Amino acid sequence: ARPCRCNPTAKPVPGSTPPIEKQARGTSSSDLATARFSEGRFGSFRGPSTPVADRRTSAIYDAQADAWIERRGPVAVEDGRLDRFAAALAPGARVADLGSGPAWYAAAFKARGFRTVAIDLSLAMLRRAPEHLARVRADLLELPLRAGSLDAAWAMNCYQHLPLGSLPLGLVHLHRALRIDAPLEMTLARMPDDVTPQEHRMGEAERRSTGATGNHPGRLFSHYSEERIRTLLEGAGFSDI
């Protein structure tokens, strides 16, 4: 998705539950998160009763973190996407790297003078991130961020791991954390080639990765058509998609 902007007049997706701000314990001062993590610190946050992302996928990333990192890199830095996104941000803007993995992008934003926090559900991935970064282990369906606390969000290939039906709630939480007119860069999985007639009609499909070990089989992927993801983003309150 291209950068979107928050629409303060939009309503949450019908049937979704507005997020409730909660305070995590044992953390130190920061202006980014309700969980209040400072740079150089690491912590985790989980509320008591919120739906969770796919735990099997998270466990695969935990078990295969080194292999995943070895085969990949910060492609969006290398191809210029991150710099194009960053060019629209004010100096010192507060940016969340969502589904950060080893925080390649959080580190890149920080190197460019922005205040960053890396958020991921995989503890193993966060432990491989630079120690000077603020790192938070949290679920995309329950972001521990204050309302309007982010100036921008960067979400590469992470919301695609939410089970079908959970993305609207995840987007509502994200919308709440962004200030008005904050840009969002998000990438999602396109529809697969083997869609059923019902999946084609709905514009969404769910699959688990298969094949060789290098593909890290068993990970959950939710795929969306362009029309469907636009509808979900607009329903969560985003515009200029």
mmCIF file with all atom_site columns, N, CA and C in Angstrom, residues 9-34:
data_model
loop_
_atom_site.group_PDB
_atom_site.id
_atom_site.type_symbol
_atom_site.label_atom_id
_atom_site.label_alt_id
_atom_site.label_comp_id
_atom_site.label_asym_id
_atom_site.label_entity_id
_atom_site.label_seq_id
_atom_site.pdbx_PDB_ins_code
_atom_site.Cartn_x
_atom_site.Cartn_y
_atom_site.Cartn_z
_atom_site.occupancy
_atom_site.B_iso_or_equiv
_atom_site.pdbx_formal_charge
_atom_site.auth_seq_id
_atom_site.auth_comp_id
_atom_site.auth_asym_id
_atom_site.auth_atom_id
_atom_site.pdbx_PDB_model_num
ATOM 1  N N  . THR A 1 9  ? -12.381 11.622 11.120 1.00 0.00 ? 9  THR A N  1
ATOM 2  C CA . THR A 1 9  ? -13.833 11.537 11.167 1.00 0.00 ? 9  THR A CA 1
ATOM 3  C C  . THR A 1 9  ? -14.340 10.135 10.870 1.00 0.00 ? 9  THR A C  1
ATOM 4  N N  . ALA A 1 10 ? -13.447 9.261  10.445 1.00 0.00 ? 10 ALA A N  1
ATOM 5  C CA . ALA A 1 10 ? -13.882 7.912  10.094 1.00 0.00 ? 10 ALA A CA 1
ATOM 6  C C  . ALA A 1 10 ? -14.203 7.101  11.337 1.00 0.00 ? 10 ALA A C  1
ATOM 7  N N  . LYS A 1 11 ? -15.114 6.154  11.178 1.00 0.00 ? 11 LYS A N  1
ATOM 8  C CA . LYS A 1 11 ? -15.491 5.295  12.284 1.00 0.00 ? 11 LYS A CA 1
ATOM 9  C C  . LYS A 1 11 ? -14.802 3.947  12.158 1.00 0.00 ? 11 LYS A C  1
ATOM 10 N N  . PRO A 1 12 ? -14.605 3.238  13.289 1.00 0.00 ? 12 PRO A N  1
ATOM 11 C CA . PRO A 1 12 ? -14.014 1.890  13.210 1.00 0.00 ? 12 PRO A CA 1
ATOM 12 C C  . PRO A 1 12 ? -14.853 0.955  12.362 1.00 0.00 ? 12 PRO A C  1
ATOM 13 N N  . VAL A 1 13 ? -14.238 -0.126 11.949 1.00 0.00 ? 13 VAL A N  1
ATOM 14 C CA . VAL A 1 13 ? -14.940 -1.129 11.163 1.00 0.00 ? 13 VAL A CA 1
ATOM 15 C C  . VAL A 1 13 ? -16.121 -1.667 11.955 1.00 0.00 ? 13 VAL A C  1
ATOM 16 N N  . PRO A 1 14 ? -17.315 -1.748 11.356 1.00 0.00 ? 14 PRO A N  1
ATOM 17 C CA . PRO A 1 14 ? -18.466 -2.298 12.079 1.00 0.00 ? 14 PRO A CA 1
ATOM 18 C C  . PRO A 1 14 ? -18.160 -3.668 12.653 1.00 0.00 ? 14 PRO A C  1
ATOM 19 N N  . GLY A 1 15 ? -18.537 -3.850 13.908 1.00 0.00 ? 15 GLY A N  1
ATOM 20 C CA . GLY A 1 15 ? -18.342 -5.138 14.554 1.00 0.00 ? 15 GLY A CA 1
ATOM 21 C C  . GLY A 1 15 ? -17.009 -5.289 15.245 1.00 0.00 ? 15 GLY A C  1
ATOM 22 N N  . SER A 1 16 ? -16.079 -4.327 15.037 1.00 0.00 ? 16 SER A N  1
ATOM 23 C CA . SER A 1 16 ? -14.781 -4.436 15.700 1.00 0.00 ? 16 SER A CA 1
ATOM 24 C C  . SER A 1 16 ? -14.845 -3.764 17.056 1.00 0.00 ? 16 SER A C  1
ATOM 25 N N  . THR A 1 17 ? -13.914 -4.106 17.927 1.00 0.00 ? 17 THR A N  1
ATOM 26 C CA . THR A 1 17 ? -13.883 -3.557 19.275 1.00 0.00 ? 17 THR A CA 1
ATOM 27 C C  . THR A 1 17 ? -12.845 -2.460 19.364 1.00 0.00 ? 17 THR A C  1
ATOM 28 N N  . PRO A 1 18 ? -13.219 -1.229 19.729 1.00 0.00 ? 18 PRO A N  1
ATOM 29 C CA . PRO A 1 18 ? -12.219 -0.179 19.865 1.00 0.00 ? 18 PRO A CA 1
ATOM 30 C C  . PRO A 1 18 ? -11.162 -0.584 20.878 1.00 0.00 ? 18 PRO A C  1
ATOM 31 N N  . PRO A 1 19 ? -9.900  -0.283 20.595 1.00 0.00 ? 19 PRO A N  1
ATOM 32 C CA . PRO A 1 19 ? -8.833  -0.665 21.519 1.00 0.00 ? 19 PRO A CA 1
ATOM 33 C C  . PRO A 1 19 ? -8.908  0.117  22.808 1.00 0.00 ? 19 PRO A C  1
ATOM 34 N N  . ILE A 1 20 ? -8.511  -0.529 23.889 1.00 0.00 ? 20 ILE A N  1
ATOM 35 C CA . ILE A 1 20 ? -8.501  0.093  25.204 1.00 0.00 ? 20 ILE A CA 1
ATOM 36 C C  . ILE A 1 20 ? -7.065  0.271  25.644 1.00 0.00 ? 20 ILE A C  1
ATOM 37 N N  . GLU A 1 21 ? -6.707  1.483  26.030 1.00 0.00 ? 21 GLU A N  1
ATOM 38 C CA . GLU A 1 21 ? -5.337  1.763  26.439 1.00 0.00 ? 21 GLU A CA 1
ATOM 39 C C  . GLU A 1 21 ? -5.047  1.118  27.781 1.00 0.00 ? 21 GLU A C  1
ATOM 40 N N  . LYS A 1 22 ? -3.934  0.395  27.866 1.00 0.00 ? 22 LYS A N  1
ATOM 41 C CA . LYS A 1 22 ? -3.538  -0.271 29.096 1.00 0.00 ? 22 LYS A CA 1
ATOM 42 C C  . LYS A 1 22 ? -2.110  0.106  29.427 1.00 0.00 ? 22 LYS A C  1
ATOM 43 N N  . GLN A 1 23 ? -1.726  -0.001 30.669 1.00 0.00 ? 23 GLN A N  1
ATOM 44 C CA . GLN A 1 23 ? -0.381  0.341  31.111 1.00 0.00 ? 23 GLN A CA 1
ATOM 45 C C  . GLN A 1 23 ? 0.392   -0.926 31.457 1.00 0.00 ? 23 GLN A C  1
ATOM 46 N N  . ALA A 1 24 ? 1.528   -1.114 30.829 1.00 0.00 ? 24 ALA A N  1
ATOM 47 C CA . ALA A 1 24 ? 2.384   -2.253 31.143 1.00 0.00 ? 24 ALA A CA 1
ATOM 48 C C  . ALA A 1 24 ? 3.240   -1.930 32.352 1.00 0.00 ? 24 ALA A C  1
ATOM 49 N N  . ARG A 1 25 ? 3.784   -2.976 32.980 1.00 0.00 ? 25 ARG A N  1
ATOM 50 C CA . ARG A 1 25 ? 4.564   -2.799 34.193 1.00 0.00 ? 25 ARG A CA 1
ATOM 51 C C  . ARG A 1 25 ? 6.051   -3.000 33.931 1.00 0.00 ? 25 ARG A C  1
ATOM 52 N N  . GLY A 1 26 ? 6.851   -2.486 34.855 1.00 0.00 ? 26 GLY A N  1
ATOM 53 C CA . GLY A 1 26 ? 8.276   -2.742 34.835 1.00 0.00 ? 26 GLY A CA 1
ATOM 54 C C  . GLY A 1 26 ? 8.995   -2.101 33.675 1.00 0.00 ? 26 GLY A C  1
ATOM 55 N N  . THR A 1 27 ? 8.567   -0.896 33.266 1.00 0.00 ? 27 THR A N  1
ATOM 56 C CA . THR A 1 27 ? 9.166   -0.253 32.118 1.00 0.00 ? 27 THR A CA 1
ATOM 57 C C  . THR A 1 27 ? 9.615   1.157  32.493 1.00 0.00 ? 27 THR A C  1
ATOM 58 N N  . SER A 1 28 ? 10.340  1.790  31.580 1.00 0.00 ? 28 SER A N  1
ATOM 59 C CA . SER A 1 28 ? 10.858  3.122  31.858 1.00 0.00 ? 28 SER A CA 1
ATOM 60 C C  . SER A 1 28 ? 10.331  4.123  30.850 1.00 0.00 ? 28 SER A C  1
ATOM 61 N N  . SER A 1 29 ? 10.702  5.378  31.004 1.00 0.00 ? 29 SER A N  1
ATOM 62 C CA . SER A 1 29 ? 10.036  6.484  30.333 1.00 0.00 ? 29 SER A CA 1
ATOM 63 C C  . SER A 1 29 ? 10.300  6.559  28.835 1.00 0.00 ? 29 SER A C  1
ATOM 64 N N  . SER A 1 30 ? 9.226   6.801  28.073 1.00 0.00 ? 30 SER A N  1
ATOM 65 C CA . SER A 1 30 ? 9.306   7.088  26.643 1.00 0.00 ? 30 SER A CA 1
ATOM 66 C C  . SER A 1 30 ? 8.013   7.758  26.247 1.00 0.00 ? 30 SER A C  1
ATOM 67 N N  . ASP A 1 31 ? 8.034   8.592  25.211 1.00 0.00 ? 31 ASP A N  1
ATOM 68 C CA . ASP A 1 31 ? 6.795   9.231  24.783 1.00 0.00 ? 31 ASP A CA 1
ATOM 69 C C  . ASP A 1 31 ? 6.125   8.490  23.643 1.00 0.00 ? 31 ASP A C  1
ATOM 70 N N  . LEU A 1 32 ? 6.637   7.306  23.295 1.00 0.00 ? 32 LEU A N  1
ATOM 71 C CA . LEU A 1 32 ? 6.062   6.555  22.188 1.00 0.00 ? 32 LEU A CA 1
ATOM 72 C C  . LEU A 1 32 ? 4.968   5.603  22.618 1.00 0.00 ? 32 LEU A C  1
ATOM 73 N N  . ALA A 1 33 ? 5.178   4.904  23.709 1.00 0.00 ? 33 ALA A N  1
ATOM 74 C CA . ALA A 1 33 ? 4.311   3.769  24.012 1.00 0.00 ? 33 ALA A CA 1
ATOM 75 C C  . ALA A 1 33 ? 3.625   3.913  25.353 1.00 0.00 ? 33 ALA A C  1
ATOM 76 N N  . THR A 1 34 ? 2.393   3.441  25.398 1.00 0.00 ? 34 THR A N  1
ATOM 77 C CA . THR A 1 34 ? 1.732   3.294  26.684 1.00 0.00 ? 34 THR A CA 1
ATOM 78 C C  . THR A 1 34 ? 2.561   2.390  27.583 1.00 0.00 ? 34 THR A C  1
#
